[in-house]
Amino acid sequence: MKTLRWVIAIFLFGWLGQYLMAVMIPYLVMERLYIKAAERTGYNQLVVISRIDETSRWVVRPSPDLMYASCMYNLEEGPLAISAPVPERYWSMQFYQMNTDNFASITNQRKQQSRVGTRVEVTLVGPDASPSDYAGEVIQSPSVRGVMLMRASGIGNDSQMLSALNNSRCSPLNQVASS
Amino acid sequence: MRNGDWYTSKSVGSIHADATTRAMIAISGLLASTQQDSMYYTLRSVSGRPLRLNCRYRIEGGEYEANWWSITAYGPDYFLIPNQEKRYSYNNENIARDDNGQWVIHISTHKETGNWLPVGASVTDVDHQNSNYDFDLLLRLYTPGDTYLQNPESAPLPTVTREECS
């Protein structure tokens, strides 16, 4: 009976350890990405990555058929204003919290095709903010920090797509309001 | 979830993903989109035999119900494989097709005619004792149609066959 208890205890601790590891991994990987990217480019600003090749190693499995723009965000000091022209070909703006979940997405696909030719103006607010306090399109991040990633088709003639990314912005809302 | 030799998951990137899926995606596909935006199918072996650099492979396909698609080869370090041609993928626009819209991609370390996807050693010195394949393939379907969203395990996908090995 004592042996059986030990076997059950070892099994339970093994399972619990594995589960805790699985829960921790996304946070650790995102933290590493966040710190490295913030060191290199800072946060709360947009960085355009137009050409992907074997030297593109900021995140695993980059697509050579896409162009990217990223904004590592930190909402501790207030909301961000994100602004981007929406091109004709495939384009998306996706928001990731620190556990890697893609919690919000804006695209020019499916029911959002009407966004093509318009300019997306989003206010990104933190988990403790009240979205109703802000005008226009508001997205609430479940975590204070995270990543906004724009993807744009890089196949065929990509000049319009690159122009769309280069004319996008990600900056603190108070800077936009005072300028 | 399996579809022939390809594998996918419906909960990639989703807030509904379980802890194991999240951990796997964090390691091998960080910042993945949810399936409404893109579906990802990975292939690491053909009929149970891992993809190897000493073998030639042939991918055959046609058109798929999606806004657009691409097939990319990655090393076991999950990064693009260096090659002189700077050819890392094919997509629905740059692939050469026959008169019926069908296409073939040849995968090998040595130059091939037609659509050739070069593979080779990765930049990172991966411990092959811990990696049971030399490279893998990732099929991305952007804005996939209902066929893929509803039946990812049976929707039509490219077929990969192993030709000769040295």
Coordinates of C-alpha atoms in Angstrom, one line a residue:
Chain A
M1 CA 0.0 0.0 0.0
K2 CA 2.9 2.3 0.9
T3 CA 4.5 1.6 -2.5
L4 CA 1.3 2.4 -4.3
R5 CA 1.0 5.7 -2.6
W6 CA 4.6 6.6 -3.6
V7 CA 3.8 5.6 -7.3
I8 CA 0.7 7.8 -7.3
A9 CA 2.6 10.7 -5.7
I10 CA 5.4 10.5 -8.2
F11 CA 3.0 10.3 -11.1
L12 CA 1.0 13.3 -9.8
F13 CA 4.2 15.4 -9.2
G14 CA 5.5 14.4 -12.6
W15 CA 2.2 15.5 -14.3
L16 CA 2.0 18.7 -12.2
G17 CA 5.6 19.6 -13.1
Q18 CA 5.0 19.0 -16.8
Y19 CA 1.8 21.1 -16.7
L20 CA 3.5 24.0 -14.9
M21 CA 6.4 23.9 -17.4
A22 CA 3.9 24.0 -20.3
V23 CA 2.1 27.0 -18.7
M24 CA 5.4 28.8 -18.1
I25 CA 7.0 28.3 -21.5
P26 CA 4.9 30.8 -23.5
Y27 CA 5.6 33.5 -20.9
L28 CA 9.3 32.8 -20.9
V29 CA 9.6 32.8 -24.7
M30 CA 7.5 36.0 -25.0
E31 CA 9.6 37.7 -22.3
R32 CA 12.8 36.8 -24.1
L33 CA 11.4 38.1 -27.4
Y34 CA 10.1 41.3 -25.8
I35 CA 13.4 42.1 -24.0
K36 CA 15.5 41.4 -27.1
A37 CA 13.3 43.4 -29.4
A38 CA 12.9 46.3 -26.9
E39 CA 16.7 46.4 -26.5
R40 CA 17.2 46.6 -30.2
T41 CA 14.5 48.9 -31.3
G42 CA 12.7 50.2 -28.2
Y43 CA 9.1 49.8 -27.4
N44 CA 5.9 51.7 -28.3
Q45 CA 7.2 52.4 -31.8
L46 CA 6.8 50.7 -35.1
V47 CA 9.6 48.7 -36.8
V48 CA 9.2 47.7 -40.4
I49 CA 10.8 44.4 -41.5
S50 CA 10.5 44.3 -45.3
R51 CA 12.8 41.5 -46.4
I52 CA 12.9 38.1 -44.8
D53 CA 15.8 35.7 -45.4
E54 CA 17.9 33.2 -43.4
T55 CA 19.3 36.1 -41.3
S56 CA 15.8 37.0 -40.1
R57 CA 15.9 35.4 -36.6
W58 CA 13.9 37.7 -34.3
V59 CA 11.1 35.2 -34.2
V60 CA 10.9 31.5 -35.4
R61 CA 9.3 30.6 -38.8
P62 CA 9.4 34.0 -40.5
S63 CA 7.6 33.9 -43.8
P64 CA 9.6 35.0 -46.8
D65 CA 6.3 35.8 -48.6
L66 CA 5.2 38.4 -46.0
M67 CA 6.4 41.8 -44.9
Y68 CA 6.1 42.7 -41.3
A69 CA 5.8 45.7 -39.0
S70 CA 5.9 45.2 -35.2
C71 CA 5.3 47.3 -32.2
M72 CA 6.4 45.9 -28.8
Y73 CA 4.0 47.7 -26.5
N74 CA 4.0 48.7 -22.9
L75 CA 0.8 50.4 -21.7
E76 CA 2.1 51.3 -18.2
E77 CA 2.3 55.0 -19.1
G78 CA -1.0 55.1 -21.0
P79 CA -2.7 54.0 -24.2
L80 CA -1.1 53.8 -27.7
A81 CA -2.4 55.2 -30.9
I82 CA -2.0 52.8 -33.8
S83 CA -2.6 54.1 -37.3
A84 CA -2.3 52.2 -40.6
P85 CA -3.5 52.6 -44.2
V86 CA -5.2 49.4 -45.4
P87 CA -3.9 48.1 -48.8
E88 CA -5.7 46.0 -51.3
R89 CA -3.8 42.7 -50.9
Y90 CA -3.7 40.6 -47.8
W91 CA -3.0 42.6 -44.7
S92 CA -3.6 42.1 -41.0
M93 CA -2.9 43.8 -37.7
Q94 CA -2.8 41.3 -34.8
F95 CA -2.4 41.8 -31.1
Y96 CA -0.6 39.2 -28.8
Q97 CA -0.6 39.2 -25.1
M98 CA 2.3 37.9 -23.1
N99 CA 1.0 34.3 -22.9
T100 CA 1.2 34.3 -26.8
D101 CA -2.6 34.5 -27.3
N102 CA -3.7 36.4 -30.4
F103 CA -6.4 38.3 -28.6
A104 CA -7.5 40.7 -31.3
S105 CA -7.2 41.0 -35.0
I106 CA -8.0 43.6 -37.7
T107 CA -7.7 42.5 -41.4
N108 CA -8.8 43.4 -44.9
Q109 CA -10.3 40.0 -45.4
R110 CA -13.8 38.4 -45.1
K111 CA -16.3 40.8 -43.6
Q112 CA -13.6 43.5 -43.1
Q113 CA -12.9 43.9 -46.8
S114 CA -14.6 47.3 -46.6
R115 CA -11.5 48.5 -44.8
V116 CA -9.5 48.5 -48.0
G117 CA -8.5 52.0 -49.0
T118 CA -9.3 53.4 -45.5
R119 CA -7.0 54.1 -42.6
V120 CA -7.3 52.1 -39.4
E121 CA -7.0 54.2 -36.3
V122 CA -6.9 52.1 -33.1
T123 CA -6.5 53.1 -29.5
L124 CA -4.8 50.3 -27.6
V125 CA -5.6 50.5 -23.9
G126 CA -4.4 48.5 -20.9
P127 CA -6.3 45.9 -18.9
D128 CA -7.3 48.4 -16.2
A129 CA -8.5 51.1 -18.6
S130 CA -12.1 51.8 -19.4
P131 CA -12.5 51.5 -23.2
S132 CA -15.6 53.7 -23.2
D133 CA -13.4 56.6 -22.1
Y134 CA -11.9 56.6 -25.6
A135 CA -13.4 57.6 -29.0
G136 CA -13.2 55.5 -32.1
E137 CA -12.0 51.9 -32.5
V138 CA -10.6 50.8 -29.1
I139 CA -8.8 47.5 -28.3
Q140 CA -8.2 46.5 -24.8
S141 CA -5.1 44.4 -24.1
P142 CA -5.5 41.7 -21.4
S143 CA -1.8 42.3 -20.4
V144 CA 0.1 45.6 -19.9
R145 CA 2.8 44.5 -22.3
G146 CA 2.5 42.6 -25.6
V147 CA 3.2 42.7 -29.3
M148 CA 1.2 44.2 -32.2
L149 CA 2.2 42.6 -35.5
M150 CA 1.2 43.7 -39.0
R151 CA 1.5 41.2 -41.8
A152 CA 1.3 42.3 -45.5
S153 CA 1.5 40.2 -48.6
G154 CA 5.1 40.4 -50.0
I155 CA 4.3 38.4 -53.2
G156 CA 4.1 40.0 -56.7
N157 CA 4.4 43.8 -56.8
D158 CA 4.8 44.6 -53.2
S159 CA 5.4 48.4 -53.5
Q160 CA 1.9 49.3 -52.3
M161 CA 2.2 46.9 -49.4
L162 CA 5.6 48.3 -48.3
S163 CA 4.3 51.8 -48.6
A164 CA 1.3 50.9 -46.4
L165 CA 3.7 49.6 -43.7
N166 CA 6.0 52.5 -44.0
N167 CA 3.1 54.9 -43.5
S168 CA 1.8 53.2 -40.4
R169 CA 2.4 54.4 -36.8
C170 CA 2.4 53.1 -33.3
S171 CA 3.0 55.7 -30.6
P172 CA 1.8 56.9 -27.2
L173 CA -1.7 58.5 -27.5
N174 CA -0.6 61.5 -25.5
Q175 CA 2.2 62.3 -28.0
V176 CA -0.3 62.1 -30.9
A177 CA -2.8 64.3 -29.0
S178 CA -0.2 67.0 -28.3
S179 CA 1.3 67.1 -31.8
Chain B
M1 CA -4.7 16.8 -36.1
R2 CA -3.5 14.8 -39.1
N3 CA -4.3 15.1 -42.8
G4 CA -2.2 12.6 -44.6
D5 CA 1.4 13.4 -43.7
W6 CA 0.5 17.0 -42.8
Y7 CA -0.3 18.1 -39.2
T8 CA -2.3 21.1 -38.1
S9 CA -4.1 22.4 -35.0
K10 CA -7.4 24.3 -34.9
S11 CA -6.5 26.2 -31.7
V12 CA -3.1 27.7 -32.9
G13 CA -2.9 31.3 -31.6
S14 CA -6.3 31.1 -30.1
I15 CA -7.3 32.2 -26.6
H16 CA -8.9 28.7 -26.4
A17 CA -5.6 26.9 -26.9
D18 CA -4.6 24.5 -24.1
A19 CA -1.3 24.8 -22.2
T20 CA 0.4 22.2 -24.3
T21 CA -0.6 23.8 -27.6
R22 CA 0.5 27.2 -26.3
A23 CA 3.9 25.8 -25.2
M24 CA 4.4 24.1 -28.6
I25 CA 3.5 27.2 -30.5
A26 CA 5.7 29.4 -28.3
I27 CA 8.7 27.2 -29.2
S28 CA 8.0 26.4 -32.9
G29 CA 5.6 29.0 -34.2
L30 CA 5.6 32.1 -32.0
L31 CA 3.1 34.9 -33.0
A32 CA 1.0 32.5 -35.1
S33 CA -2.3 33.7 -36.4
T34 CA -5.7 32.1 -35.6
Q35 CA -7.1 29.8 -38.2
Q36 CA -9.7 32.4 -39.4
D37 CA -6.7 34.4 -40.6
S38 CA -4.2 31.6 -41.6
M39 CA -4.1 27.9 -41.3
Y40 CA -0.7 26.2 -40.9
Y41 CA 0.0 22.6 -42.0
T42 CA 3.4 21.2 -41.0
L43 CA 5.1 18.1 -42.6
R44 CA 8.1 16.5 -41.1
S45 CA 7.9 13.0 -42.5
V46 CA 6.6 11.1 -45.5
S47 CA 4.9 7.8 -44.7
G48 CA 6.5 7.8 -41.3
R49 CA 10.1 8.5 -42.7
P50 CA 11.5 11.8 -41.5
L51 CA 12.5 14.4 -44.1
R52 CA 16.2 14.0 -44.8
L53 CA 18.8 16.0 -46.7
N54 CA 20.1 13.0 -48.5
C55 CA 16.8 12.4 -50.2
R56 CA 14.9 14.1 -53.0
Y57 CA 11.2 14.9 -52.5
R58 CA 8.4 15.9 -54.9
I59 CA 5.4 18.0 -53.9
E60 CA 2.4 18.0 -56.2
G61 CA -0.5 20.3 -56.0
G62 CA -3.0 22.6 -57.6
E63 CA -5.1 25.4 -56.3
Y64 CA -6.6 25.7 -52.8
E65 CA -9.6 27.4 -51.3
A66 CA -7.8 30.3 -49.7
N67 CA -7.0 33.9 -50.5
W68 CA -3.4 32.8 -51.2
W69 CA -1.0 30.1 -50.0
S70 CA 2.7 29.4 -49.6
I71 CA 5.0 26.4 -48.9
T72 CA 8.2 27.1 -47.0
A73 CA 11.1 24.9 -45.9
Y74 CA 12.6 25.4 -42.4
G75 CA 15.5 23.9 -40.7
P76 CA 15.1 22.0 -37.4
D77 CA 16.0 25.3 -35.7
Y78 CA 12.7 26.7 -37.2
F79 CA 14.5 29.3 -39.3
L80 CA 14.9 29.6 -43.1
I81 CA 17.6 27.4 -44.7
P82 CA 20.5 29.4 -46.3
N83 CA 20.9 28.8 -50.0
Q84 CA 22.6 30.7 -52.9
E85 CA 19.4 31.2 -54.7
K86 CA 17.7 32.9 -51.7
R87 CA 14.8 30.6 -52.5
Y88 CA 13.0 29.7 -49.3
S89 CA 9.4 29.1 -50.5
Y90 CA 6.9 29.0 -53.3
N91 CA 3.5 30.7 -53.4
N92 CA 0.5 30.6 -55.6
E93 CA 1.9 33.5 -57.7
N94 CA 5.5 32.6 -58.3
I95 CA 5.1 28.9 -58.9
A96 CA 5.4 27.5 -62.4
R97 CA 2.3 25.5 -63.4
D98 CA 1.3 23.2 -66.3
D99 CA -1.6 24.0 -68.6
N100 CA -4.1 22.6 -66.1
G101 CA -2.9 24.7 -63.2
Q102 CA -1.1 21.9 -61.5
W103 CA 2.4 22.3 -60.2
V104 CA 5.3 20.2 -58.9
I105 CA 8.1 21.4 -56.5
H106 CA 11.3 19.4 -56.3
I107 CA 13.1 19.5 -52.9
S108 CA 16.7 18.5 -52.8
T109 CA 20.2 19.8 -51.9
H110 CA 21.2 19.8 -55.6
K111 CA 19.9 22.1 -58.3
E112 CA 16.8 20.9 -60.1
T113 CA 14.9 22.2 -63.1
G114 CA 11.5 23.7 -62.7
N115 CA 10.3 24.7 -59.2
W116 CA 13.2 23.8 -57.0
L117 CA 13.1 24.4 -53.3
P118 CA 16.7 24.0 -52.0
V119 CA 17.4 22.5 -48.6
G120 CA 20.6 22.2 -46.7
A121 CA 22.3 22.6 -43.4
S122 CA 20.8 25.1 -41.0
V123 CA 22.6 28.2 -39.6
T124 CA 22.2 26.9 -36.1
D125 CA 24.1 23.7 -35.3
V126 CA 21.1 21.7 -34.1
D127 CA 21.8 18.6 -32.2
H128 CA 20.5 15.9 -34.6
Q129 CA 20.4 13.5 -31.7
N130 CA 17.4 15.6 -30.5
S131 CA 15.9 16.3 -33.9
N132 CA 14.5 13.4 -35.8
Y133 CA 14.2 15.2 -39.1
D134 CA 16.6 17.4 -41.1
F135 CA 14.0 20.0 -42.3
D136 CA 10.3 20.5 -42.4
L137 CA 7.7 22.0 -44.7
L138 CA 5.1 24.6 -43.6
L139 CA 2.0 25.2 -45.8
R140 CA 0.3 28.5 -45.0
L141 CA -3.3 29.0 -46.2
Y142 CA -4.2 32.7 -45.8
T143 CA -7.9 33.4 -45.2
P144 CA -8.8 29.7 -45.7
G145 CA -12.2 28.7 -47.0
D146 CA -14.8 26.7 -45.2
T147 CA -13.4 23.4 -46.5
Y148 CA -10.3 24.0 -44.3
L149 CA -12.1 25.6 -41.4
Q150 CA -14.7 22.9 -41.1
N151 CA -12.7 19.8 -42.2
P152 CA -9.0 20.4 -41.7
E153 CA -8.3 16.7 -41.4
S154 CA -9.7 15.9 -44.9
A155 CA -9.4 19.1 -47.0
P156 CA -7.3 18.8 -50.1
L157 CA -3.6 19.4 -49.6
P158 CA -0.4 19.0 -51.7
T159 CA 1.0 15.5 -51.8
V160 CA 4.6 14.9 -50.9
T161 CA 6.5 11.8 -52.1
R162 CA 10.0 10.7 -51.4
E163 CA 12.0 9.9 -54.5
E164 CA 15.5 8.4 -54.3
C165 CA 17.9 8.7 -51.4
S166 CA 21.7 8.6 -51.6

